[in-house]
Amino acid sequence: MLGDLYRFVVAREQTNGAFAVFETTATPGLPGPPPHIHHREDEAMYVLEGELELSVEGSTSRAGPGAFVSIPRGTLHTWRNVGNAPARILGMMTPGGFEDFFEEVGEPVEDPYRPPAGPPDVGKVLAAAPRYGLEILS
């Protein structure tokens, strides 16, 4: 989605809806997700590989392997890969269910190590966001 790869490790069906766990591979050189707020879910991110620039409520910091950030629902945030290689992030959202957003707006890939070809469909993301309690700011 938006040039990055998302793979669900644990879906809400496996946790009775309590949470979902996903792995993101963030492509270097892309802007990352636009600043956004999840109104229904709390999010947590653990950096496995690479270097991210995180912005949470306007405060920007760098995060490398082993860094953890907790993002309560209602919190404005974004991130981007500032390294030269793909970054890998283990994420969790609670409650589960937001994985439906990724399935709706994402594009399946044949090679799990390469992002989809072509520009991302930002309009598709913006249209779906309100249905999932996602507020996207510019």
PDB file of C-alpha atoms in Angstrom:
ATOM      1  CA  MET A   1       0.000   0.000   0.000  1.00  0.00           C
ATOM      2  CA  LEU A   2       1.370   3.394  -1.026  1.00  0.00           C
ATOM      3  CA  GLY A   3       4.567   1.654  -2.129  1.00  0.00           C
ATOM      4  CA  ASP A   4       5.137  -0.383   1.034  1.00  0.00           C
ATOM      5  CA  LEU A   5       4.429  -4.065   1.657  1.00  0.00           C
ATOM      6  CA  TYR A   6       2.137  -5.294   4.431  1.00  0.00           C
ATOM      7  CA  ARG A   7       1.873  -8.912   5.523  1.00  0.00           C
ATOM      8  CA  PHE A   8      -0.469 -10.002   8.287  1.00  0.00           C
ATOM      9  CA  VAL A   9       1.203 -12.317  10.771  1.00  0.00           C
ATOM     10  CA  VAL A  10      -1.799 -12.663  13.115  1.00  0.00           C
ATOM     11  CA  ALA A  11      -5.326 -11.678  12.049  1.00  0.00           C
ATOM     12  CA  ARG A  12      -8.206 -10.762  14.350  1.00  0.00           C
ATOM     13  CA  GLU A  13      -9.820 -14.165  13.710  1.00  0.00           C
ATOM     14  CA  GLN A  14      -6.899 -15.736  15.570  1.00  0.00           C
ATOM     15  CA  THR A  15      -7.284 -13.426  18.596  1.00  0.00           C
ATOM     16  CA  ASN A  16     -11.076 -13.299  18.923  1.00  0.00           C
ATOM     17  CA  GLY A  17     -10.881  -9.721  17.611  1.00  0.00           C
ATOM     18  CA  ALA A  18      -8.505  -8.505  20.322  1.00  0.00           C
ATOM     19  CA  PHE A  19      -5.617  -7.496  18.047  1.00  0.00           C
ATOM     20  CA  ALA A  20      -3.830  -8.019  14.729  1.00  0.00           C
ATOM     21  CA  VAL A  21      -0.074  -8.202  14.072  1.00  0.00           C
ATOM     22  CA  PHE A  22       1.487  -7.237  10.749  1.00  0.00           C
ATOM     23  CA  GLU A  23       4.908  -6.813   9.204  1.00  0.00           C
ATOM     24  CA  THR A  24       5.601  -3.767   7.053  1.00  0.00           C
ATOM     25  CA  THR A  25       8.488  -3.523   4.614  1.00  0.00           C
ATOM     26  CA  ALA A  26       9.003   0.185   3.991  1.00  0.00           C
ATOM     27  CA  THR A  27      10.631   1.180   0.727  1.00  0.00           C
ATOM     28  CA  PRO A  28      13.437   3.758   0.976  1.00  0.00           C
ATOM     29  CA  GLY A  29      12.898   7.059  -0.803  1.00  0.00           C
ATOM     30  CA  LEU A  30       9.103   7.119  -0.421  1.00  0.00           C
ATOM     31  CA  PRO A  31       7.300   9.642   1.786  1.00  0.00           C
ATOM     32  CA  GLY A  32       5.599   6.997   3.956  1.00  0.00           C
ATOM     33  CA  PRO A  33       1.961   7.213   4.961  1.00  0.00           C
ATOM     34  CA  PRO A  34       0.424  10.676   5.129  1.00  0.00           C
ATOM     35  CA  PRO A  35      -0.096  12.080   8.632  1.00  0.00           C
ATOM     36  CA  HIS A  36      -3.103  10.236  10.023  1.00  0.00           C
ATOM     37  CA  ILE A  37      -5.181   9.414  13.094  1.00  0.00           C
ATOM     38  CA  HIS A  38      -6.733   6.062  13.956  1.00  0.00           C
ATOM     39  CA  HIS A  39      -9.950   6.789  15.855  1.00  0.00           C
ATOM     40  CA  ARG A  40     -10.749   3.129  16.651  1.00  0.00           C
ATOM     41  CA  GLU A  41      -7.402   1.409  17.237  1.00  0.00           C
ATOM     42  CA  ASP A  42      -4.271   1.738  19.308  1.00  0.00           C
ATOM     43  CA  GLU A  43      -1.119   1.022  17.303  1.00  0.00           C
ATOM     44  CA  ALA A  44       2.344  -0.152  18.301  1.00  0.00           C
ATOM     45  CA  MET A  45       5.452  -0.403  16.130  1.00  0.00           C
ATOM     46  CA  TYR A  46       8.712  -2.284  16.723  1.00  0.00           C
ATOM     47  CA  VAL A  47      11.542  -1.614  14.251  1.00  0.00           C
ATOM     48  CA  LEU A  48      13.174  -4.857  13.120  1.00  0.00           C
ATOM     49  CA  GLU A  49      15.559  -3.433  10.483  1.00  0.00           C
ATOM     50  CA  GLY A  50      16.374  -0.068   8.971  1.00  0.00           C
ATOM     51  CA  GLU A  51      16.038   3.540  10.010  1.00  0.00           C
ATOM     52  CA  LEU A  52      12.724   5.377  10.362  1.00  0.00           C
ATOM     53  CA  GLU A  53      11.826   8.957  10.987  1.00  0.00           C
ATOM     54  CA  LEU A  54       8.728   9.008  13.196  1.00  0.00           C
ATOM     55  CA  SER A  55       6.449  11.936  13.804  1.00  0.00           C
ATOM     56  CA  VAL A  56       3.985  11.620  16.683  1.00  0.00           C
ATOM     57  CA  GLU A  57       1.843  14.653  17.534  1.00  0.00           C
ATOM     58  CA  GLY A  58       4.382  16.852  15.722  1.00  0.00           C
ATOM     59  CA  SER A  59       7.421  15.558  17.616  1.00  0.00           C
ATOM     60  CA  THR A  60       9.935  13.960  15.236  1.00  0.00           C
ATOM     61  CA  SER A  61      12.529  11.362  16.153  1.00  0.00           C
ATOM     62  CA  ARG A  62      14.665   8.644  14.563  1.00  0.00           C
ATOM     63  CA  ALA A  63      14.122   4.968  15.268  1.00  0.00           C
ATOM     64  CA  GLY A  64      16.422   2.075  14.401  1.00  0.00           C
ATOM     65  CA  PRO A  65      16.378  -1.652  15.132  1.00  0.00           C
ATOM     66  CA  GLY A  66      14.910  -2.401  18.548  1.00  0.00           C
ATOM     67  CA  ALA A  67      13.012   0.876  18.827  1.00  0.00           C
ATOM     68  CA  PHE A  68       9.413   0.634  20.036  1.00  0.00           C
ATOM     69  CA  VAL A  69       6.680   3.235  19.814  1.00  0.00           C
ATOM     70  CA  SER A  70       3.149   3.079  21.185  1.00  0.00           C
ATOM     71  CA  ILE A  71       0.557   5.228  19.417  1.00  0.00           C
ATOM     72  CA  PRO A  72      -2.743   5.523  21.287  1.00  0.00           C
ATOM     73  CA  ARG A  73      -5.917   5.962  19.243  1.00  0.00           C
ATOM     74  CA  GLY A  74      -6.614   9.608  18.478  1.00  0.00           C
ATOM     75  CA  THR A  75      -2.896  10.408  18.053  1.00  0.00           C
ATOM     76  CA  LEU A  76      -1.627  12.141  14.903  1.00  0.00           C
ATOM     77  CA  HIS A  77       1.342  10.239  13.479  1.00  0.00           C
ATOM     78  CA  THR A  78       3.343   9.280  10.405  1.00  0.00           C
ATOM     79  CA  TRP A  79       6.687   7.721   9.556  1.00  0.00           C
ATOM     80  CA  ARG A  80       9.068   7.223   6.657  1.00  0.00           C
ATOM     81  CA  ASN A  81      12.104   5.139   5.841  1.00  0.00           C
ATOM     82  CA  VAL A  82      15.124   7.483   5.883  1.00  0.00           C
ATOM     83  CA  GLY A  83      17.677   4.745   5.217  1.00  0.00           C
ATOM     84  CA  ASN A  84      19.084   3.397   1.960  1.00  0.00           C
ATOM     85  CA  ALA A  85      17.621  -0.105   2.304  1.00  0.00           C
ATOM     86  CA  PRO A  86      14.145  -1.447   3.041  1.00  0.00           C
ATOM     87  CA  ALA A  87      13.066  -1.092   6.666  1.00  0.00           C
ATOM     88  CA  ARG A  88      11.063  -3.809   8.414  1.00  0.00           C
ATOM     89  CA  ILE A  89       8.547  -3.009  11.116  1.00  0.00           C
ATOM     90  CA  LEU A  90       6.482  -5.327  13.268  1.00  0.00           C
ATOM     91  CA  GLY A  91       3.193  -3.617  14.046  1.00  0.00           C
ATOM     92  CA  MET A  92       0.176  -4.356  16.186  1.00  0.00           C
ATOM     93  CA  MET A  93      -3.275  -2.816  16.229  1.00  0.00           C
ATOM     94  CA  THR A  94      -5.857  -3.330  18.916  1.00  0.00           C
ATOM     95  CA  PRO A  95      -8.628  -4.145  18.554  1.00  0.00           C
ATOM     96  CA  GLY A  96      -8.202  -6.149  15.376  1.00  0.00           C
ATOM     97  CA  GLY A  97     -10.078  -5.293  12.211  1.00  0.00           C
ATOM     98  CA  PHE A  98      -8.001  -2.597  10.567  1.00  0.00           C
ATOM     99  CA  GLU A  99      -6.474  -5.304   8.390  1.00  0.00           C
ATOM    100  CA  ASP A 100      -9.674  -5.034   6.315  1.00  0.00           C
ATOM    101  CA  PHE A 101      -8.559  -1.535   5.275  1.00  0.00           C
ATOM    102  CA  PHE A 102      -5.242  -2.874   3.987  1.00  0.00           C
ATOM    103  CA  GLU A 103      -7.009  -5.647   2.107  1.00  0.00           C
ATOM    104  CA  GLU A 104      -9.443  -3.177   0.523  1.00  0.00           C
ATOM    105  CA  VAL A 105      -6.924  -0.599  -0.662  1.00  0.00           C
ATOM    106  CA  GLY A 106      -3.803  -2.724  -1.094  1.00  0.00           C
ATOM    107  CA  GLU A 107      -2.651  -4.543  -4.188  1.00  0.00           C
ATOM    108  CA  PRO A 108      -1.559  -8.177  -4.049  1.00  0.00           C
ATOM    109  CA  VAL A 109       2.060  -8.753  -5.054  1.00  0.00           C
ATOM    110  CA  GLU A 110       3.668 -11.799  -6.617  1.00  0.00           C
ATOM    111  CA  ASP A 111       7.081 -11.201  -5.031  1.00  0.00           C
ATOM    112  CA  PRO A 112       6.858 -10.488  -1.281  1.00  0.00           C
ATOM    113  CA  TYR A 113      10.215  -8.696  -1.451  1.00  0.00           C
ATOM    114  CA  ARG A 114       9.242  -6.146  -4.106  1.00  0.00           C
ATOM    115  CA  PRO A 115       6.619  -3.395  -3.850  1.00  0.00           C
ATOM    116  CA  PRO A 116       3.910  -3.189  -6.508  1.00  0.00           C
ATOM    117  CA  ALA A 117       4.867  -1.550  -9.781  1.00  0.00           C
ATOM    118  CA  GLY A 118       3.393   1.813 -10.684  1.00  0.00           C
ATOM    119  CA  PRO A 119       2.186   4.720  -8.591  1.00  0.00           C
ATOM    120  CA  PRO A 120      -0.060   4.034  -5.595  1.00  0.00           C
ATOM    121  CA  ASP A 121      -3.781   4.793  -5.848  1.00  0.00           C
ATOM    122  CA  VAL A 122      -4.046   7.574  -3.264  1.00  0.00           C
ATOM    123  CA  GLY A 123      -7.679   8.274  -4.219  1.00  0.00           C
ATOM    124  CA  LYS A 124      -8.625   4.721  -3.258  1.00  0.00           C
ATOM    125  CA  VAL A 125      -6.984   5.170   0.144  1.00  0.00           C
ATOM    126  CA  LEU A 126      -8.716   8.516   0.788  1.00  0.00           C
ATOM    127  CA  ALA A 127     -12.114   7.130  -0.214  1.00  0.00           C
ATOM    128  CA  ALA A 128     -11.854   4.075   2.064  1.00  0.00           C
ATOM    129  CA  ALA A 129     -10.333   5.778   5.111  1.00  0.00           C
ATOM    130  CA  PRO A 130     -13.549   7.124   6.731  1.00  0.00           C
ATOM    131  CA  ARG A 131     -15.133   3.645   6.718  1.00  0.00           C
ATOM    132  CA  TYR A 132     -12.316   2.463   8.996  1.00  0.00           C
ATOM    133  CA  GLY A 133     -12.197   5.410  11.403  1.00  0.00           C
ATOM    134  CA  LEU A 134      -9.035   6.668   9.730  1.00  0.00           C
ATOM    135  CA  GLU A 135      -8.547  10.413   9.393  1.00  0.00           C
ATOM    136  CA  ILE A 136      -5.892  11.439   6.877  1.00  0.00           C
ATOM    137  CA  LEU A 137      -4.432  14.932   7.101  1.00  0.00           C
ATOM    138  CA  SER A 138      -2.381  16.609   4.418  1.00  0.00           C
TER     139      SER A 138
END
